[in-house]
Amino acid sequence: MTDVSPEAADIVVIGAGFSGMYALHRLGGDYRVVCLEAGDGVGGTWYWNRYPGARVDIESAEYSYGFDDALQQEWRWPELFAAQPDLERYANHVADRFGLRDRIRLSTRVTRMRFDESANLWHVWTDRGGYLVCRYVIAATGSLNASNTPPWPGRENFAGQVLHTTEWPREGVDFRGKRVGLVGTGSSGVQAAPIIAEQAEHLFVFQRTPAFSMPSGNRPVDPDYERDWKANYPERRKQMLQTYGASLVKYPTLSALECSKEEQDRILEEAWHSRSAFQLLVAFRDVLTDMAANDVVCEFVRGKIRQIVNDPRTAELLCPTTYPIGGKRLCIDNGYYGMFNRDNVTLVDARAAPITAFCEEGLRTMETTWPLDVIVLATGFDALTGAMTRIDIEGEGGMRLREKWQSGPTTYLGSMVAGFPNLFMIHGPMTPSAQAQMITTGEWQVDWTARIIEEMTRDGKTRIQTDETAERWWQDELSQVASATVHRHADSWYRGSNIDGKADVFMIYVGGFVRFAELCNAALDEGYRGFTRL
Ligand code: NAP
């Protein structure tokens, strides 16, 4: 197959993002672990997404590692919501502090994997030419890393620059004196737009579907806040894992429909200023389960948009009306709606007149041509499955993962796929993914996976696999909890419906992190239910 001699490892971890680095740290003491990373630096999401305005949408006190108390006591976040450079600095600090660098191969993209059934080993090829042979692969490839670029023709004719938010040049981009077209109004577009507007001669925001967004309330961390977190970290980390989204918000018991209008407004006003998107979505117990309750929150946010945006026509265009709040990921912003009051910002309705092509001058829509110097694509990701299906993964009997997943992903507990033994995913499809705070839940999934590997070693086993019965059970569980929520009423990357030709199936576990963790633990505690160990 190849004349290069393989390198042996116990475990290959794919990706040096936050989960991958923790997997390397967690298992690296007892096993020979090699971590392969496509980027030339660590940090994963926070390495690639360096567009202007990129910052976390959950407070950094929560969205940070909890596995090492000295780390969380010593590290200082400058702002409540860390910006990308600080998150990347944190990732590099962790790599150095825990001595991970010598086992991370940067600029090394995994291109192909094949399971050797006779030896129960994975062969892992990279674009660097060599290959590794290992017992286990942990794909810490992230939910959101395969970028989505619309298939418009004519890119080669455009004289200006085309950028994607997730492949941003390290040296940055100078927008001064430029006419900039920003396509996409999800979390990335909503964060980037206000910063670009401050620099550009003119910013045209091409909106196909308006986003719901709330203000982050970001500010520098004050000493009292930091002291309070550091005094309570161990306890709060435990509490996070006992919540729906691994995030400390208030979980009210009231239904929106049993409150007076005044009471609704008071509760929603508080949630609007809570600095937590989760809080707005659980302001009442039924926001995510009842369309009428959901609409109370939608109308509140639409009211905010109409208050903030001066031009009534622009305000109406910015008001989402076609899907429930939370059905798509709720954005959290720093001055997004207010930005539309600037003279140098224009909102373009790319729903009424869809973009059809790049052209020499800029972008062409069904109606007109928009002259531009720079086009920024904030058009999102082939989420959840894309990172895995872009690798040529061959399991038992020559089965290809991308073929198996053609009509949508199948997994057991979001961790393993039938026909692909000894391959684990972290934050894979059918996990809570972005429905829960991802650093903490990533650590949890790594610990759970490490337990499996350690118990395999202890018991002298070399192969663990799941089967289609277990996959069907997990699909039923996922569908059942999803059918009780409003998510099915929105097109989004949660469903794959943002990608032309991708199977439209709901891919996120929305039963809450607590239930997810209980089911994962129960499977192991009850004799590895749904798994076979050989
Ligand atoms: P996204 O939410 O999928 O948004 C993509 C945007 O591009 C949508 O507005 C979409 O419109 C638009 N679009 C796609 N193709 C288009 C086309 N052909 N013509 C016109 N518009 C088009 O992607 P994202 O903003 O990158 O965010 C993805 C996820 O990443 C978020 O949901 C969040 O979980 C995560 N994220 C987090 C942060 C943070 O922590 N702060 C920041 C950024 C991203 P439609 O809605 O009509 O499809």
XYZ file of C-alpha atoms and ligand atoms in Angstrom:
582
model
C 0.000 0.000 0.000
C 2.859 2.362 0.806
C 6.630 1.984 0.989
C 7.056 4.362 3.924
C 7.480 2.523 7.222
C 4.791 3.362 9.740
C 5.273 5.058 13.039
C 3.678 3.312 16.010
C 1.489 5.031 18.589
C -1.130 3.879 21.073
C -3.497 6.726 20.336
C -3.724 9.304 17.561
C -5.648 12.426 18.499
C -6.847 14.444 15.514
C -6.906 18.145 16.275
C -5.060 20.354 18.766
C -8.066 22.413 19.750
C -9.231 22.535 23.338
C -10.575 18.958 23.442
C -7.649 17.497 21.510
C -5.095 19.121 23.783
C -6.923 17.912 26.853
C -7.072 14.363 25.399
C -3.316 14.499 24.881
C -2.790 15.689 28.439
C -5.274 13.244 29.970
C -3.977 10.121 28.239
C -0.412 11.170 27.428
C 0.977 10.018 30.782
C 0.107 6.359 30.260
C 0.000 6.000 26.491
C 2.084 7.029 23.542
C -0.218 9.711 22.124
C 0.444 11.674 18.950
C -1.720 14.682 18.135
C -2.049 15.693 14.480
C -3.093 19.266 13.723
C -3.731 20.825 10.305
C -3.017 24.377 11.462
C 0.439 25.718 12.186
C -0.602 26.543 15.745
C -2.771 25.159 18.542
C -6.266 26.302 19.570
C -8.527 24.753 16.907
C -11.577 27.002 16.509
C -9.627 29.796 18.170
C -6.681 29.319 15.855
C -8.703 29.446 12.624
C -11.393 32.016 13.437
C -9.298 35.165 13.739
C -11.691 37.496 11.914
C -12.176 40.989 13.398
C -14.473 40.837 16.403
C -14.072 37.085 16.979
C -14.652 36.377 20.635
C -16.316 33.734 22.730
C -20.065 34.003 23.332
C -20.033 32.522 26.856
C -18.169 34.180 29.710
C -14.559 33.018 29.833
C -14.751 32.220 33.525
C -16.973 29.321 32.415
C -15.590 28.764 28.929
C -12.161 27.595 30.088
C -10.504 24.434 31.345
C -11.417 23.125 34.783
C -9.150 20.071 34.942
C -6.308 21.871 36.719
C -7.105 24.174 39.606
C -3.718 25.913 39.535
C -4.372 26.864 35.895
C -7.756 28.394 36.609
C -6.438 30.190 39.681
C -3.429 31.678 37.891
C -4.845 32.495 34.465
C -6.257 36.020 34.093
C -8.879 36.833 31.475
C -8.739 40.524 30.569
C -12.396 40.715 29.456
C -15.572 38.870 30.459
C -15.825 37.466 26.925
C -12.286 36.728 25.755
C -11.335 37.868 22.281
C -9.718 35.431 19.841
C -6.123 36.611 20.542
C -6.599 35.925 24.269
C -8.128 32.503 23.609
C -5.238 31.644 21.303
C -2.768 32.882 23.941
C -4.531 30.649 26.495
C -4.308 27.620 24.182
C -0.581 28.244 23.714
C -0.090 28.687 27.448
C -1.784 25.331 28.082
C 0.349 23.621 25.420
C 3.515 24.944 27.101
C 2.418 24.593 30.712
C 1.523 20.906 30.333
C 4.422 20.059 28.014
C 2.197 19.079 25.101
C 4.104 20.609 22.193
C 6.541 17.810 21.525
C 3.631 15.450 20.819
C 1.644 17.824 18.607
C 2.488 17.692 14.895
C 1.478 21.038 13.451
C 0.734 21.659 9.751
C -0.186 17.981 9.463
C -3.598 17.229 8.031
C -5.075 13.733 8.318
C -6.174 12.743 4.829
C -7.042 9.082 5.158
C -7.608 6.353 7.739
C -8.109 2.617 7.382
C -8.979 0.068 10.061
C -6.858 -3.082 9.912
C -9.349 -5.693 11.084
C -6.821 -8.473 11.542
C -4.734 -6.494 14.004
C -7.403 -4.129 15.400
C -5.278 -1.142 14.488
C -5.919 2.100 12.672
C -3.604 3.266 9.894
C -3.600 7.050 9.697
C -2.166 8.911 6.684
C -1.363 12.611 6.589
C -0.547 15.161 3.926
C 3.066 15.086 5.195
C 3.613 11.770 3.478
C 4.021 9.426 6.437
C 1.541 7.266 8.254
C 0.941 6.085 11.778
C -0.384 2.811 13.111
C -2.263 3.009 16.397
C -4.813 1.175 18.519
C -7.236 4.080 18.996
C -8.107 7.282 17.202
C -9.761 10.159 19.034
C -11.211 12.595 16.526
C -11.267 15.913 18.343
C -12.040 17.569 15.056
C -14.655 19.990 16.363
C -18.258 20.645 15.428
C -17.486 23.648 13.276
C -14.330 23.529 11.246
C -15.116 22.584 7.640
C -15.962 25.957 6.099
C -18.893 26.480 3.749
C -18.320 28.624 0.666
C -21.340 29.300 -1.553
C -20.910 27.829 -5.039
C -21.347 31.098 -6.928
C -19.541 31.199 -10.251
C -17.112 33.883 -11.401
C -14.787 34.186 -8.425
C -11.796 34.394 -10.754
C -13.302 37.493 -12.395
C -13.490 39.514 -9.190
C -10.559 41.912 -9.019
C -10.759 42.392 -5.226
C -10.114 40.184 -2.213
C -12.393 37.324 -1.053
C -12.058 36.203 2.565
C -13.821 33.592 4.680
C -14.207 34.313 8.398
C -12.800 30.910 9.287
C -9.666 31.209 7.136
C -8.603 34.696 8.112
C -5.076 35.906 7.295
C -2.873 36.046 10.374
C -1.581 39.496 9.392
C -5.136 40.905 9.430
C -6.904 42.957 6.763
C -6.912 46.708 6.292
C -10.452 47.799 5.389
C -9.721 51.535 5.361
C -11.112 53.261 2.258
C -12.676 49.982 1.044
C -16.188 49.028 0.040
C -16.760 45.773 1.887
C -19.510 43.227 1.224
C -20.183 40.925 4.187
C -22.292 37.871 3.347
C -23.919 36.038 6.236
C -25.528 37.145 9.477
C -24.937 34.212 11.814
C -22.671 34.510 14.882
C -19.552 35.183 12.778
C -21.115 37.907 10.619
C -22.822 39.532 13.599
C -19.494 39.750 15.439
C -17.400 40.900 12.481
C -19.748 43.536 11.053
C -19.474 46.284 13.734
C -15.659 46.132 13.678
C -15.468 46.218 9.876
C -17.975 49.106 9.818
C -15.641 51.178 12.003
C -12.877 50.897 9.401
C -14.466 50.507 5.992
C -15.523 53.305 3.690
C -18.818 51.452 3.340
C -20.094 48.113 4.604
C -22.848 46.265 2.751
C -24.342 43.479 4.884
C -25.952 40.818 2.667
C -28.623 39.180 4.801
C -30.560 36.116 3.687
C -32.096 35.288 7.068
C -31.977 37.749 9.975
C -30.419 36.521 13.211
C -31.720 36.903 16.726
C -28.970 38.533 18.726
C -28.593 39.955 22.225
C -25.966 42.263 23.709
C -23.000 40.552 25.337
C -22.421 43.281 27.927
C -18.725 42.602 27.543
C -16.351 44.640 29.721
C -12.957 44.306 31.350
C -12.900 41.811 34.210
C -13.029 43.632 37.542
C -11.151 42.352 40.612
C -14.283 41.425 42.573
C -15.642 39.276 39.750
C -12.295 37.521 39.373
C -11.901 36.971 43.131
C -15.421 35.581 43.363
C -14.851 33.078 40.547
C -11.469 31.981 41.847
C -12.843 31.441 45.346
C -15.612 29.245 43.991
C -14.167 27.524 40.944
C -14.211 23.854 42.030
C -17.803 24.089 43.242
C -18.976 25.971 40.136
C -17.353 23.533 37.755
C -19.350 20.753 39.428
C -22.533 22.818 39.241
C -22.031 23.473 35.523
C -22.080 19.752 34.819
C -25.446 19.528 36.540
C -27.147 21.951 34.145
C -28.755 21.678 30.707
C -26.013 23.595 28.892
C -23.057 23.202 31.279
C -23.477 26.881 32.020
C -24.591 28.578 35.230
C -27.868 30.300 34.493
C -31.107 30.523 36.412
C -33.593 27.843 35.394
C -37.039 29.292 36.100
C -40.093 27.178 36.611
C -42.608 29.699 35.200
C -44.248 29.300 31.826
C -44.211 32.423 29.645
C -47.912 31.875 29.129
C -48.820 32.092 32.797
C -47.148 35.507 33.284
C -48.715 38.906 32.774
C -47.241 41.088 30.030
C -45.512 43.208 32.712
C -44.026 40.129 34.328
C -42.887 38.762 30.960
C -41.182 42.061 30.167
C -39.488 42.259 33.558
C -38.118 38.705 33.268
C -37.028 39.209 29.658
C -35.409 42.574 30.374
C -33.337 40.870 33.075
C -32.408 38.022 30.714
C -31.532 40.532 27.949
C -28.926 42.049 30.282
C -27.776 38.713 31.766
C -24.773 38.384 29.392
C -25.929 34.835 28.665
C -27.713 33.660 25.528
C -28.703 30.522 27.450
C -30.479 32.736 29.984
C -32.688 34.350 27.357
C -33.572 30.911 26.002
C -34.555 29.597 29.424
C -36.151 32.815 30.671
C -39.322 30.727 30.941
C -39.421 26.974 31.224
C -41.156 26.569 27.837
C -39.218 28.902 25.493
C -37.616 25.962 23.708
C -40.602 23.650 23.843
C -43.710 25.715 23.088
C -44.072 27.918 20.011
C -46.462 30.329 21.733
C -44.081 30.782 24.682
C -41.218 31.087 22.222
C -43.030 33.833 20.360
C -43.220 35.913 23.534
C -39.406 36.032 23.531
C -39.239 36.579 19.736
C -41.561 39.569 20.023
C -39.520 40.994 22.903
C -36.331 40.832 20.798
C -38.095 42.269 17.750
C -39.192 45.149 19.993
C -35.549 45.717 20.981
C -34.497 45.781 17.318
C -37.186 48.356 16.495
C -36.052 50.486 19.447
C -32.367 50.362 18.518
C -32.489 50.735 14.719
C -33.577 54.198 13.562
C -34.684 53.409 10.012
C -38.006 51.507 10.254
C -37.471 49.657 6.959
C -34.038 48.411 8.036
C -35.405 47.494 11.456
C -38.198 45.393 9.930
C -35.741 43.628 7.644
C -33.583 42.806 10.678
C -36.511 41.291 12.574
C -36.554 37.483 12.321
C -40.074 36.229 11.680
C -39.656 32.859 10.011
C -38.265 30.666 12.801
C -38.346 30.401 16.608
C -35.672 32.007 18.751
C -33.112 29.361 19.717
C -34.035 27.276 16.654
C -30.814 28.615 15.217
C -27.958 29.448 17.536
C -28.739 32.704 19.315
C -26.033 35.307 18.585
C -24.464 37.505 21.201
C -23.052 40.754 19.905
C -21.221 43.964 20.588
C -23.277 46.679 18.926
C -24.660 44.799 15.916
C -28.112 46.376 15.621
C -26.866 49.863 16.544
C -24.311 49.624 13.732
C -27.134 49.947 11.185
C -27.589 53.569 12.317
C -24.205 54.440 10.791
C -24.221 56.285 7.461
C -21.608 53.922 6.043
C -23.644 50.707 6.590
C -26.304 49.330 4.247
C -28.409 46.228 4.827
C -28.984 44.319 1.577
C -31.903 41.888 1.342
C -30.299 38.771 -0.112
C -33.547 36.842 0.387
C -35.611 39.060 -1.927
C -32.764 39.170 -4.448
C -30.387 36.243 -3.890
C -26.697 36.523 -4.714
C -26.066 34.696 -7.988
C -22.408 35.276 -8.854
C -19.123 37.020 -8.237
C -18.435 39.482 -11.025
C -15.584 41.789 -11.968
C -17.012 44.625 -9.860
C -18.146 42.636 -6.829
C -21.301 40.606 -6.261
C -24.249 40.150 -8.573
C -27.726 39.536 -7.225
C -30.945 38.734 -9.078
C -31.597 42.490 -9.239
C -28.329 44.381 -9.544
C -24.539 44.486 -9.274
C -22.884 45.642 -6.044
C -19.421 47.186 -6.610
C -17.041 46.039 -3.850
C -13.322 45.970 -3.029
C -13.453 43.150 -0.450
C -15.957 40.326 0.004
C -16.131 38.694 3.441
C -17.914 35.346 3.519
C -19.372 34.678 6.955
C -21.263 31.778 5.435
C -20.659 29.192 8.118
C -19.715 25.553 8.123
C -20.446 22.090 6.866
C -20.992 21.491 10.557
C -20.767 18.407 12.768
C -20.066 15.841 10.035
C -17.875 17.867 7.644
C -14.625 17.486 9.559
C -14.997 13.692 9.516
C -16.359 13.194 6.010
C -13.568 15.282 4.507
C -11.173 12.554 5.700
C -11.315 9.327 3.698
C -12.166 6.939 6.565
C -12.406 3.228 5.778
C -13.790 0.932 8.458
C -14.760 -2.757 8.529
C -15.217 -4.488 5.163
C -14.096 -1.409 3.223
C -17.046 0.677 4.486
C -16.463 4.405 3.986
C -17.718 6.792 6.683
C -18.776 9.409 4.152
C -20.893 6.808 2.344
C -22.383 5.480 5.551
C -23.346 9.038 6.521
C -24.763 10.008 3.140
C -28.308 10.213 4.502
C -27.147 11.730 7.769
C -24.848 10.695 10.607
C -25.431 7.594 12.678
C -23.646 7.200 15.994
C -23.960 5.623 19.385
C -23.940 8.349 22.055
C -22.319 10.672 19.509
C -19.073 8.872 20.243
C -18.729 5.763 18.066
C -20.020 4.606 14.678
C -20.942 0.984 13.875
C -18.368 -0.460 11.503
C -15.587 1.820 12.767
C -14.112 0.140 15.858
C -11.656 1.922 18.166
C -12.574 5.319 16.703
C -13.992 7.870 19.134
C -15.317 11.349 18.470
C -15.429 14.325 20.821
C -18.196 16.860 20.122
C -19.220 14.684 17.206
C -22.608 14.692 15.529
C -25.431 13.685 17.880
C -23.717 15.093 20.991
C -24.971 18.275 22.709
C -22.252 20.154 20.779
C -22.933 23.914 20.796
C -26.082 23.386 22.879
C -23.714 23.170 25.824
C -20.582 25.028 26.858
C -17.976 23.281 24.794
C -14.724 23.391 26.778
C -16.268 21.890 29.905
C -18.333 19.310 28.033
C -15.330 18.500 25.819
C -13.293 17.770 28.946
C -16.129 15.581 30.189
C -16.289 13.617 26.923
C -12.512 13.157 26.920
C -12.626 11.820 30.496
C -15.421 9.433 29.528
C -13.456 8.253 26.468
C -10.302 7.900 28.571
C -12.220 5.685 30.984
C -13.139 3.381 28.080
C -9.549 3.166 26.864
C -8.176 2.617 30.371
C -10.700 -0.136 31.065
C -9.841 -1.765 27.737
C -6.177 -1.820 28.789
C -7.022 -3.085 32.282
C -9.134 -5.907 30.849
C -6.643 -6.874 28.136
C -9.023 -5.995 25.274
C -7.952 -4.585 21.924
C -11.159 -3.812 20.093
C -14.310 -1.928 21.036
C -17.184 -1.436 18.672
C -20.808 -0.490 18.585
C -23.579 -1.826 16.344
C -26.565 -0.655 14.357
C -29.046 -1.574 17.086
C -27.254 0.777 19.461
C -27.130 3.452 16.767
C -30.883 3.144 16.201
C -31.516 3.428 19.927
C -29.471 6.639 20.066
C -31.234 8.001 16.966
C -34.609 7.307 18.635
C -33.514 9.015 21.833
C -32.206 12.019 19.883
C -35.347 12.291 17.742
C -37.622 11.936 20.723
C -36.020 14.769 22.685
C -35.753 16.924 19.538
C -39.415 16.417 18.685
C -40.324 18.003 22.002
C -38.459 21.224 21.149
C -38.837 24.103 18.708
C -35.590 23.304 16.859
C -37.334 21.410 14.089
C -38.965 24.672 12.964
C -35.681 26.313 11.913
C -33.267 25.668 9.062
C -29.742 25.715 10.455
C -26.421 23.969 10.681
C -27.990 21.876 13.471
C -29.891 20.129 10.667
C -27.424 20.325 7.791
C -29.979 22.357 5.875
C -27.463 25.197 5.460
C -25.474 23.090 2.980
C -26.776 22.403 -0.530
C -27.223 18.672 -1.068
C -26.512 17.679 2.545
C -29.020 15.346 4.189
C -31.490 17.362 6.234
C -31.532 15.576 9.586
C -31.351 16.989 13.069
C -27.835 16.258 14.368
C -27.616 17.745 17.864
C -28.633 16.139 21.120
C -31.017 18.617 22.766
C -32.038 16.483 25.740
C -29.614 18.485 27.892
C -26.083 17.762 29.035
C -27.195 16.129 32.286
C -29.270 13.504 30.506
C -26.559 13.002 27.898
C -23.933 12.418 30.585
C -26.217 10.082 32.534
C -26.894 7.953 29.455
C -23.199 7.828 28.543
C -22.193 6.824 32.076
C -25.014 4.300 32.377
C -23.884 2.580 29.169
C -20.448 1.902 30.686
C -21.674 1.164 34.207
C -24.214 -1.366 32.943
C -21.722 -3.691 31.314
C -20.833 -1.588 28.270
C -24.389 -1.639 26.956
C -24.403 -0.992 23.206
C -20.703 -1.782 22.895
C -18.839 -5.023 22.235
C -15.323 -5.398 23.630
C -13.021 -8.036 22.209
P -23.998 30.280 10.375
O -24.615 30.497 11.691
O -24.281 29.034 9.649
O -24.361 31.540 9.493
C -24.052 31.571 8.125
C -24.721 32.764 7.512
O -24.398 32.802 6.122
C -26.247 32.696 7.601
O -26.732 34.000 7.827
C -26.636 32.183 6.224
O -27.938 32.513 5.829
C -25.610 32.896 5.379
N -25.434 32.258 4.077
C -24.937 31.031 3.810
N -24.947 30.804 2.485
C -25.466 31.920 1.915
C -25.752 32.279 0.582
N -25.509 31.450 -0.429
N -26.294 33.503 0.361
C -26.552 34.356 1.373
N -26.307 34.058 2.662
C -25.773 32.850 2.919
O -22.388 30.378 10.485
P -21.497 31.209 11.508
O -21.981 32.593 11.660
O -20.087 31.024 11.103
O -21.751 30.492 12.892
C -21.768 29.077 12.993
C -21.691 28.679 14.443
O -20.374 28.880 14.923
C -22.549 29.488 15.377
O -23.880 29.073 15.354
C -21.867 29.274 16.697
O -22.229 28.051 17.272
C -20.411 29.232 16.268
N -19.798 30.554 16.420
C -19.571 30.978 17.692
C -19.014 32.195 17.889
C -18.728 32.621 19.283
O -18.571 31.857 20.173
N -18.676 33.827 19.534
C -18.702 33.030 16.832
C -18.939 32.570 15.537
C -19.486 31.316 15.352
P -29.157 31.497 6.149
O -29.406 31.616 7.612
O -30.249 31.983 5.299
O -28.685 30.120 5.765
